[in-house]
Amino acid sequence: MKVKAINGFKDILPDEVTRWQYIENLSRDIFHRFGFKEIRLPIMEETGLFARSIGQATDIVEKEMYTFVDKGITLRPEATASLLRAFIEHGIHVQQPVNRLYTIGPMFRHERPQKGRYRQFHQISAEVIGAVEPQVDAEVMAMGQLLLMEMGLEASLEVNSLGCLECRPPYREKIVNFLENLSEQLCSDCQRRTHTNPLRVLDCKNPRCRELVQDAPSILDSLCSGCSEHFTQVQASLDLLGVQYSVNKFMVRGLDYYTRTTFEFIAHNLGAQSAVGAGGRYDGLIEDLGGPKLPGIGFAMGIERLVLLMLERSDDDLGLQQKTDVFVAALGEEAASHSALLVHTLRKSGIKAAMDYSGRSLKAQMKQAGRLNSRYTLIIGENELEQNTAVLRNMENQNQQNFTLEDGPASWGNSLKLIIENSVSA
Ligand code: HAM
């Protein structure tokens, strides 16, 4: 029987992993620049946490969660709920009023797999908890945009406001009235959503529904004065920071916890799954989950989608070519055992060294050095060994020099480092 990975779950192979590491390292670097600290969370939570935060009537909770029904636990479909659970459980707010946290890891949603959409996928999430100021909304979006820019990726930022508990219910009523008048013409999903989650109809992907909702009332015309003022200031702060964006009055998110600012980073060359990142404010959520009355805002980016966008850039361009500093080619048994000590000694002094134990010909070993992108090859044969030397060949220009083994292991690492450094600066 041939065992394969299950549908929607995918292996990330070594050549691709370098890109994942690049994305994760750059994200960490940027988050640290913005004062964020990492938090690591379990991948399972009590099912009720997601129903209470993401919302009972959302697609995620209604049909996409991987739940162990008998145990009452679920593989997390996103990180915000888990992060807030941990935040509340450990009283993190007691230490300081505003906390900036990020987390990176796998999420699970039982969606129909397609390009850019998987059942196990990975998110980079960042959350600011405790700050209500619109400048923070702009700062968080600016950080997301900087992340994409430093990765060399193009995505546009779309922004909206979903109002608050005061102004959203009357707006919801307006939308329901509007949709009820269209009822028969909407797709069957939207007919159902008209009463369960009417705002979702606004971003239905069905072209007919899209056309029909063009004249729907806009939430932006229904915002209360507090939300309207907040949204105006968010835009002014984005302008101040030089962040390019557009307002998308039909953007509604697939999670119920949002209040006020919501945003998405849209990449135009990703096909149907165009949102590379998304987020927003969730001012009532921490209290709803039994925590202190604190506001929050954050976003998540999908690593798989970032990797897809990055396919246009070569490994060289990204500085991802994995190189070996030196490949030690040993000829003969004695040279081979000497080489094992040499390689280990070089590795201990921080040099990327490799060798081959199979006793193959010099030609075969040089080929192997080439496959490993080795910058140097150190050739040790019986003759060299007798004279306590090795031949060091620069694989780029084929220049050769003698490398002395006379002074013993303690000096090998340093001598080789000197040669490598000089050749880099030359
Ligand atoms: P989300 O919009 O559900 O938001 O997901 C954020 C990002 O995760 C998406 O833009 C996409 O890049 C990626 N993503 C989502 N589902 C999949 C999938 N099935 N396959 C591949 N990638 C996917 C959230 O999850 C919120 N927790 C974001 C947030 C943080 N809001 C506030 N703070």
PDB file of N, CA and C and ligand atoms in Angstrom, residues 8 54 60 64 77-81 107-128 140 253-255 257-258 263-266 270 273-282 285 296-306, ligand 1:
ATOM      1  N   GLY A   8      -5.309  18.145   1.157  1.00  0.00           N
ATOM      2  CA  GLY A   8      -5.315  19.455   1.824  1.00  0.00           C
ATOM      3  C   GLY A   8      -4.198  19.632   2.839  1.00  0.00           C
ATOM      4  N   ILE A  54     -15.068  33.312  17.221  1.00  0.00           N
ATOM      5  CA  ILE A  54     -15.200  33.443  15.761  1.00  0.00           C
ATOM      6  C   ILE A  54     -16.664  33.607  15.374  1.00  0.00           C
ATOM      7  N   ILE A  60     -16.498  29.090   9.293  1.00  0.00           N
ATOM      8  CA  ILE A  60     -15.422  28.380  10.011  1.00  0.00           C
ATOM      9  C   ILE A  60     -16.018  27.480  11.096  1.00  0.00           C
ATOM     10  N   GLU A  64     -16.177  24.131   9.149  1.00  0.00           N
ATOM     11  CA  GLU A  64     -14.773  23.915   8.771  1.00  0.00           C
ATOM     12  C   GLU A  64     -13.870  23.415   9.888  1.00  0.00           C
ATOM     13  N   PRO A  77      -8.579  26.803  14.241  1.00  0.00           N
ATOM     14  CA  PRO A  77      -8.710  27.265  12.858  1.00  0.00           C
ATOM     15  C   PRO A  77      -8.020  28.611  12.636  1.00  0.00           C
ATOM     16  N   GLU A  78      -7.614  29.268  13.700  1.00  0.00           N
ATOM     17  CA  GLU A  78      -6.919  30.555  13.628  1.00  0.00           C
ATOM     18  C   GLU A  78      -6.268  30.792  14.986  1.00  0.00           C
ATOM     19  N   ALA A  79      -5.448  31.847  15.098  1.00  0.00           N
ATOM     20  CA  ALA A  79      -4.657  31.978  16.319  1.00  0.00           C
ATOM     21  C   ALA A  79      -5.177  33.020  17.311  1.00  0.00           C
ATOM     22  N   THR A  80      -5.997  33.952  16.831  1.00  0.00           N
ATOM     23  CA  THR A  80      -6.383  35.066  17.715  1.00  0.00           C
ATOM     24  C   THR A  80      -7.102  34.571  18.975  1.00  0.00           C
ATOM     25  N   ALA A  81      -8.054  33.643  18.786  1.00  0.00           N
ATOM     26  CA  ALA A  81      -8.823  33.156  19.936  1.00  0.00           C
ATOM     27  C   ALA A  81      -7.897  32.475  20.948  1.00  0.00           C
ATOM     28  N   MET A 107      -2.572  26.086  11.323  1.00  0.00           N
ATOM     29  CA  MET A 107      -4.003  26.222  11.612  1.00  0.00           C
ATOM     30  C   MET A 107      -4.720  25.170  10.768  1.00  0.00           C
ATOM     31  N   PHE A 108      -5.954  24.878  11.114  1.00  0.00           N
ATOM     32  CA  PHE A 108      -6.670  23.782  10.441  1.00  0.00           C
ATOM     33  C   PHE A 108      -8.105  24.199  10.106  1.00  0.00           C
ATOM     34  N   ARG A 109      -8.442  24.116   8.834  1.00  0.00           N
ATOM     35  CA  ARG A 109      -9.835  24.397   8.438  1.00  0.00           C
ATOM     36  C   ARG A 109     -10.211  23.400   7.347  1.00  0.00           C
ATOM     37  N   HIS A 110     -11.372  22.795   7.499  1.00  0.00           N
ATOM     38  CA  HIS A 110     -11.814  21.814   6.511  1.00  0.00           C
ATOM     39  C   HIS A 110     -12.508  22.540   5.362  1.00  0.00           C
ATOM     40  N   GLU A 111     -11.680  23.188   4.503  1.00  0.00           N
ATOM     41  CA  GLU A 111     -12.204  23.881   3.329  1.00  0.00           C
ATOM     42  C   GLU A 111     -11.892  23.032   2.106  1.00  0.00           C
ATOM     43  N   ARG A 112     -12.488  23.403   0.955  1.00  0.00           N
ATOM     44  CA  ARG A 112     -12.192  22.670  -0.272  1.00  0.00           C
ATOM     45  C   ARG A 112     -10.797  23.079  -0.745  1.00  0.00           C
ATOM     46  N   PRO A 113      -9.845  22.126  -0.800  1.00  0.00           N
ATOM     47  CA  PRO A 113      -8.483  22.517  -1.159  1.00  0.00           C
ATOM     48  C   PRO A 113      -8.391  23.035  -2.595  1.00  0.00           C
ATOM     49  N   GLN A 114      -7.615  24.042  -2.796  1.00  0.00           N
ATOM     50  CA  GLN A 114      -7.298  24.558  -4.136  1.00  0.00           C
ATOM     51  C   GLN A 114      -6.023  25.368  -4.008  1.00  0.00           C
ATOM     52  N   LYS A 115      -5.553  25.962  -5.123  1.00  0.00           N
ATOM     53  CA  LYS A 115      -4.309  26.725  -5.064  1.00  0.00           C
ATOM     54  C   LYS A 115      -4.419  27.810  -3.975  1.00  0.00           C
ATOM     55  N   GLY A 116      -3.490  27.793  -3.041  1.00  0.00           N
ATOM     56  CA  GLY A 116      -3.493  28.807  -1.983  1.00  0.00           C
ATOM     57  C   GLY A 116      -4.460  28.518  -0.854  1.00  0.00           C
ATOM     58  N   ARG A 117      -5.194  27.383  -0.945  1.00  0.00           N
ATOM     59  CA  ARG A 117      -6.121  27.053   0.150  1.00  0.00           C
ATOM     60  C   ARG A 117      -5.914  25.601   0.564  1.00  0.00           C
ATOM     61  N   TYR A 118      -5.561  25.412   1.812  1.00  0.00           N
ATOM     62  CA  TYR A 118      -5.231  24.078   2.314  1.00  0.00           C
ATOM     63  C   TYR A 118      -6.017  23.819   3.589  1.00  0.00           C
ATOM     64  N   ARG A 119      -5.981  22.560   4.022  1.00  0.00           N
ATOM     65  CA  ARG A 119      -6.700  22.225   5.249  1.00  0.00           C
ATOM     66  C   ARG A 119      -5.802  22.401   6.465  1.00  0.00           C
ATOM     67  N   GLN A 120      -4.513  22.142   6.274  1.00  0.00           N
ATOM     68  CA  GLN A 120      -3.540  22.610   7.266  1.00  0.00           C
ATOM     69  C   GLN A 120      -2.754  23.712   6.579  1.00  0.00           C
ATOM     70  N   PHE A 121      -2.800  24.889   7.156  1.00  0.00           N
ATOM     71  CA  PHE A 121      -2.025  25.997   6.605  1.00  0.00           C
ATOM     72  C   PHE A 121      -1.349  26.704   7.775  1.00  0.00           C
ATOM     73  N   HIS A 122      -0.510  27.678   7.449  1.00  0.00           N
ATOM     74  CA  HIS A 122       0.287  28.298   8.516  1.00  0.00           C
ATOM     75  C   HIS A 122       0.104  29.804   8.517  1.00  0.00           C
ATOM     76  N   GLN A 123      -0.022  30.348   9.687  1.00  0.00           N
ATOM     77  CA  GLN A 123      -0.194  31.798   9.786  1.00  0.00           C
ATOM     78  C   GLN A 123       0.900  32.442  10.625  1.00  0.00           C
ATOM     79  N   ILE A 124       1.186  33.673  10.245  1.00  0.00           N
ATOM     80  CA  ILE A 124       2.006  34.551  11.071  1.00  0.00           C
ATOM     81  C   ILE A 124       1.006  35.563  11.619  1.00  0.00           C
ATOM     82  N   SER A 125       0.798  35.589  12.933  1.00  0.00           N
ATOM     83  CA  SER A 125      -0.219  36.491  13.487  1.00  0.00           C
ATOM     84  C   SER A 125       0.413  37.482  14.439  1.00  0.00           C
ATOM     85  N   ALA A 126      -0.076  38.704  14.405  1.00  0.00           N
ATOM     86  CA  ALA A 126       0.418  39.726  15.335  1.00  0.00           C
ATOM     87  C   ALA A 126      -0.782  40.430  15.957  1.00  0.00           C
ATOM     88  N   GLU A 127      -0.736  40.640  17.257  1.00  0.00           N
ATOM     89  CA  GLU A 127      -1.862  41.266  17.948  1.00  0.00           C
ATOM     90  C   GLU A 127      -1.350  42.342  18.906  1.00  0.00           C
ATOM     91  N   VAL A 128      -2.047  43.490  18.924  1.00  0.00           N
ATOM     92  CA  VAL A 128      -1.759  44.520  19.933  1.00  0.00           C
ATOM     93  C   VAL A 128      -2.964  44.561  20.862  1.00  0.00           C
ATOM     94  N   VAL A 140      -0.244  49.037  12.858  1.00  0.00           N
ATOM     95  CA  VAL A 140      -0.327  47.593  12.604  1.00  0.00           C
ATOM     96  C   VAL A 140      -0.411  47.322  11.093  1.00  0.00           C
ATOM     97  N   ARG A 253     -15.605  40.460   7.093  1.00  0.00           N
ATOM     98  CA  ARG A 253     -14.670  39.382   7.338  1.00  0.00           C
ATOM     99  C   ARG A 253     -15.426  38.107   7.704  1.00  0.00           C
ATOM    100  N   GLY A 254     -14.744  36.983   7.564  1.00  0.00           N
ATOM    101  CA  GLY A 254     -15.390  35.701   7.839  1.00  0.00           C
ATOM    102  C   GLY A 254     -15.418  35.342   9.313  1.00  0.00           C
ATOM    103  N   LEU A 255     -15.022  36.272  10.166  1.00  0.00           N
ATOM    104  CA  LEU A 255     -15.021  36.004  11.611  1.00  0.00           C
ATOM    105  C   LEU A 255     -15.846  37.112  12.262  1.00  0.00           C
ATOM    106  N   TYR A 257     -15.791  38.469  15.276  1.00  0.00           N
ATOM    107  CA  TYR A 257     -15.356  39.268  16.421  1.00  0.00           C
ATOM    108  C   TYR A 257     -14.932  40.699  16.106  1.00  0.00           C
ATOM    109  N   TYR A 258     -14.950  41.075  14.833  1.00  0.00           N
ATOM    110  CA  TYR A 258     -14.409  42.391  14.493  1.00  0.00           C
ATOM    111  C   TYR A 258     -15.325  43.555  14.873  1.00  0.00           C
ATOM    112  N   PHE A 263      -9.237  45.045   7.674  1.00  0.00           N
ATOM    113  CA  PHE A 263      -8.381  45.267   6.503  1.00  0.00           C
ATOM    114  C   PHE A 263      -7.914  43.951   5.901  1.00  0.00           C
ATOM    115  N   GLU A 264      -7.557  44.038   4.634  1.00  0.00           N
ATOM    116  CA  GLU A 264      -7.031  42.861   3.918  1.00  0.00           C
ATOM    117  C   GLU A 264      -5.900  43.294   3.004  1.00  0.00           C
ATOM    118  N   PHE A 265      -4.902  42.447   2.884  1.00  0.00           N
ATOM    119  CA  PHE A 265      -3.842  42.658   1.902  1.00  0.00           C
ATOM    120  C   PHE A 265      -4.161  41.743   0.721  1.00  0.00           C
ATOM    121  N   ILE A 266      -4.425  42.336  -0.425  1.00  0.00           N
ATOM    122  CA  ILE A 266      -4.872  41.573  -1.589  1.00  0.00           C
ATOM    123  C   ILE A 266      -3.758  41.510  -2.635  1.00  0.00           C
ATOM    124  N   LEU A 270      -2.723  35.882  -7.299  1.00  0.00           N
ATOM    125  CA  LEU A 270      -2.873  34.631  -6.526  1.00  0.00           C
ATOM    126  C   LEU A 270      -4.091  33.824  -6.947  1.00  0.00           C
ATOM    127  N   GLN A 273      -7.812  32.794  -4.339  1.00  0.00           N
ATOM    128  CA  GLN A 273      -7.455  33.017  -2.935  1.00  0.00           C
ATOM    129  C   GLN A 273      -6.516  34.212  -2.843  1.00  0.00           C
ATOM    130  N   SER A 274      -7.090  35.401  -3.039  1.00  0.00           N
ATOM    131  CA  SER A 274      -6.225  36.572  -3.231  1.00  0.00           C
ATOM    132  C   SER A 274      -5.800  37.252  -1.924  1.00  0.00           C
ATOM    133  N   ALA A 275      -6.455  36.914  -0.797  1.00  0.00           N
ATOM    134  CA  ALA A 275      -6.086  37.589   0.456  1.00  0.00           C
ATOM    135  C   ALA A 275      -4.835  36.936   1.034  1.00  0.00           C
ATOM    136  N   VAL A 276      -3.758  37.693   1.029  1.00  0.00           N
ATOM    137  CA  VAL A 276      -2.516  37.140   1.560  1.00  0.00           C
ATOM    138  C   VAL A 276      -2.437  37.386   3.073  1.00  0.00           C
ATOM    139  N   GLY A 277      -3.186  38.366   3.523  1.00  0.00           N
ATOM    140  CA  GLY A 277      -3.220  38.648   4.956  1.00  0.00           C
ATOM    141  C   GLY A 277      -4.469  39.441   5.269  1.00  0.00           C
ATOM    142  N   ALA A 278      -4.908  39.389   6.529  1.00  0.00           N
ATOM    143  CA  ALA A 278      -6.120  40.100   6.888  1.00  0.00           C
ATOM    144  C   ALA A 278      -6.198  40.269   8.390  1.00  0.00           C
ATOM    145  N   GLY A 279      -6.962  41.264   8.794  1.00  0.00           N
ATOM    146  CA  GLY A 279      -7.097  41.456  10.241  1.00  0.00           C
ATOM    147  C   GLY A 279      -8.061  42.560  10.569  1.00  0.00           C
ATOM    148  N   GLY A 280      -7.993  43.012  11.807  1.00  0.00           N
ATOM    149  CA  GLY A 280      -8.878  44.082  12.228  1.00  0.00           C
ATOM    150  C   GLY A 280      -8.927  44.209  13.732  1.00  0.00           C
ATOM    151  N   ARG A 281      -9.810  45.095  14.154  1.00  0.00           N
ATOM    152  CA  ARG A 281      -9.963  45.412  15.568  1.00  0.00           C
ATOM    153  C   ARG A 281     -11.032  44.504  16.178  1.00  0.00           C
ATOM    154  N   TYR A 282     -10.861  44.150  17.444  1.00  0.00           N
ATOM    155  CA  TYR A 282     -11.853  43.292  18.127  1.00  0.00           C
ATOM    156  C   TYR A 282     -12.004  43.805  19.564  1.00  0.00           C
ATOM    157  N   LEU A 285     -13.976  41.572  22.320  1.00  0.00           N
ATOM    158  CA  LEU A 285     -13.743  40.124  22.363  1.00  0.00           C
ATOM    159  C   LEU A 285     -13.104  39.631  23.667  1.00  0.00           C
ATOM    160  N   GLY A 296      -8.428  45.367  21.218  1.00  0.00           N
ATOM    161  CA  GLY A 296      -7.334  44.649  20.553  1.00  0.00           C
ATOM    162  C   GLY A 296      -7.411  44.841  19.054  1.00  0.00           C
ATOM    163  N   ILE A 297      -6.280  44.685  18.421  1.00  0.00           N
ATOM    164  CA  ILE A 297      -6.239  44.729  16.943  1.00  0.00           C
ATOM    165  C   ILE A 297      -5.072  43.881  16.459  1.00  0.00           C
ATOM    166  N   GLY A 298      -5.247  43.229  15.321  1.00  0.00           N
ATOM    167  CA  GLY A 298      -4.140  42.414  14.812  1.00  0.00           C
ATOM    168  C   GLY A 298      -4.421  41.926  13.418  1.00  0.00           C
ATOM    169  N   PHE A 299      -3.523  41.101  12.917  1.00  0.00           N
ATOM    170  CA  PHE A 299      -3.727  40.511  11.591  1.00  0.00           C
ATOM    171  C   PHE A 299      -2.994  39.181  11.506  1.00  0.00           C
ATOM    172  N   ALA A 300      -3.323  38.433  10.466  1.00  0.00           N
ATOM    173  CA  ALA A 300      -2.580  37.194  10.199  1.00  0.00           C
ATOM    174  C   ALA A 300      -2.279  37.124   8.711  1.00  0.00           C
ATOM    175  N   MET A 301      -1.103  36.590   8.388  1.00  0.00           N
ATOM    176  CA  MET A 301      -0.753  36.349   6.987  1.00  0.00           C
ATOM    177  C   MET A 301      -0.585  34.852   6.789  1.00  0.00           C
ATOM    178  N   GLY A 302      -0.977  34.367   5.635  1.00  0.00           N
ATOM    179  CA  GLY A 302      -0.847  32.938   5.349  1.00  0.00           C
ATOM    180  C   GLY A 302       0.514  32.666   4.721  1.00  0.00           C
ATOM    181  N   ILE A 303       1.299  31.809   5.355  1.00  0.00           N
ATOM    182  CA  ILE A 303       2.666  31.586   4.842  1.00  0.00           C
ATOM    183  C   ILE A 303       2.623  30.925   3.458  1.00  0.00           C
ATOM    184  N   GLU A 304       1.692  29.962   3.253  1.00  0.00           N
ATOM    185  CA  GLU A 304       1.628  29.299   1.944  1.00  0.00           C
ATOM    186  C   GLU A 304       1.410  30.325   0.836  1.00  0.00           C
ATOM    187  N   ARG A 305       0.547  31.304   1.110  1.00  0.00           N
ATOM    188  CA  ARG A 305       0.271  32.314   0.075  1.00  0.00           C
ATOM    189  C   ARG A 305       1.475  33.225  -0.128  1.00  0.00           C
ATOM    190  N   LEU A 306       2.193  33.522   0.934  1.00  0.00           N
ATOM    191  CA  LEU A 306       3.414  34.327   0.788  1.00  0.00           C
ATOM    192  C   LEU A 306       4.423  33.573  -0.077  1.00  0.00           C
TER     193      LEU A 306
HETATM  194  P1  HAM B   1      -8.351  35.025   8.150  1.00  0.00           P
HETATM  195  O1  HAM B   1      -8.751  36.066   7.144  1.00  0.00           O
HETATM  196  O2  HAM B   1      -9.303  33.934   8.379  1.00  0.00           O
HETATM  197  O3  HAM B   1      -8.087  35.817   9.497  1.00  0.00           O
HETATM  198  O4  HAM B   1      -6.947  34.418   7.762  1.00  0.00           O
HETATM  199  C1  HAM B   1      -5.806  35.229   7.570  1.00  0.00           C
HETATM  200  C2  HAM B   1      -4.960  34.714   6.421  1.00  0.00           C
HETATM  201  O5  HAM B   1      -4.687  33.322   6.602  1.00  0.00           O
HETATM  202  C3  HAM B   1      -5.635  34.780   5.066  1.00  0.00           C
HETATM  203  O6  HAM B   1      -5.529  36.066   4.501  1.00  0.00           O
HETATM  204  C4  HAM B   1      -4.841  33.747   4.282  1.00  0.00           C
HETATM  205  O7  HAM B   1      -3.616  34.293   3.825  1.00  0.00           O
HETATM  206  C5  HAM B   1      -4.552  32.701   5.333  1.00  0.00           C
HETATM  207  N1  HAM B   1      -5.511  31.582   5.225  1.00  0.00           N
HETATM  208  C6  HAM B   1      -6.739  31.489   5.738  1.00  0.00           C
HETATM  209  N2  HAM B   1      -7.306  30.299   5.423  1.00  0.00           N
HETATM  210  C7  HAM B   1      -6.417  29.639   4.682  1.00  0.00           C
HETATM  211  C8  HAM B   1      -6.387  28.352   4.044  1.00  0.00           C
HETATM  212  N3  HAM B   1      -7.406  27.498   4.142  1.00  0.00           N
HETATM  213  N4  HAM B   1      -5.281  27.990   3.351  1.00  0.00           N
HETATM  214  C9  HAM B   1      -4.230  28.833   3.246  1.00  0.00           C
HETATM  215  N5  HAM B   1      -4.181  30.049   3.836  1.00  0.00           N
HETATM  216  C10 HAM B   1      -5.262  30.456   4.533  1.00  0.00           C
HETATM  217  C11 HAM B   1      -7.715  35.225  10.671  1.00  0.00           C
HETATM  218  O8  HAM B   1      -7.391  34.071  10.774  1.00  0.00           O
HETATM  219  C12 HAM B   1      -7.658  36.190  11.836  1.00  0.00           C
HETATM  220  N6  HAM B   1      -7.242  35.448  13.039  1.00  0.00           N
HETATM  221  C13 HAM B   1      -6.721  37.343  11.541  1.00  0.00           C
HETATM  222  C14 HAM B   1      -6.621  38.320  12.666  1.00  0.00           C
HETATM  223  C15 HAM B   1      -5.630  38.384  13.583  1.00  0.00           C
HETATM  224  N7  HAM B   1      -7.518  39.236  12.971  1.00  0.00           N
HETATM  225  C16 HAM B   1      -7.119  39.885  14.044  1.00  0.00           C
HETATM  226  N8  HAM B   1      -5.994  39.392  14.435  1.00  0.00           N
END
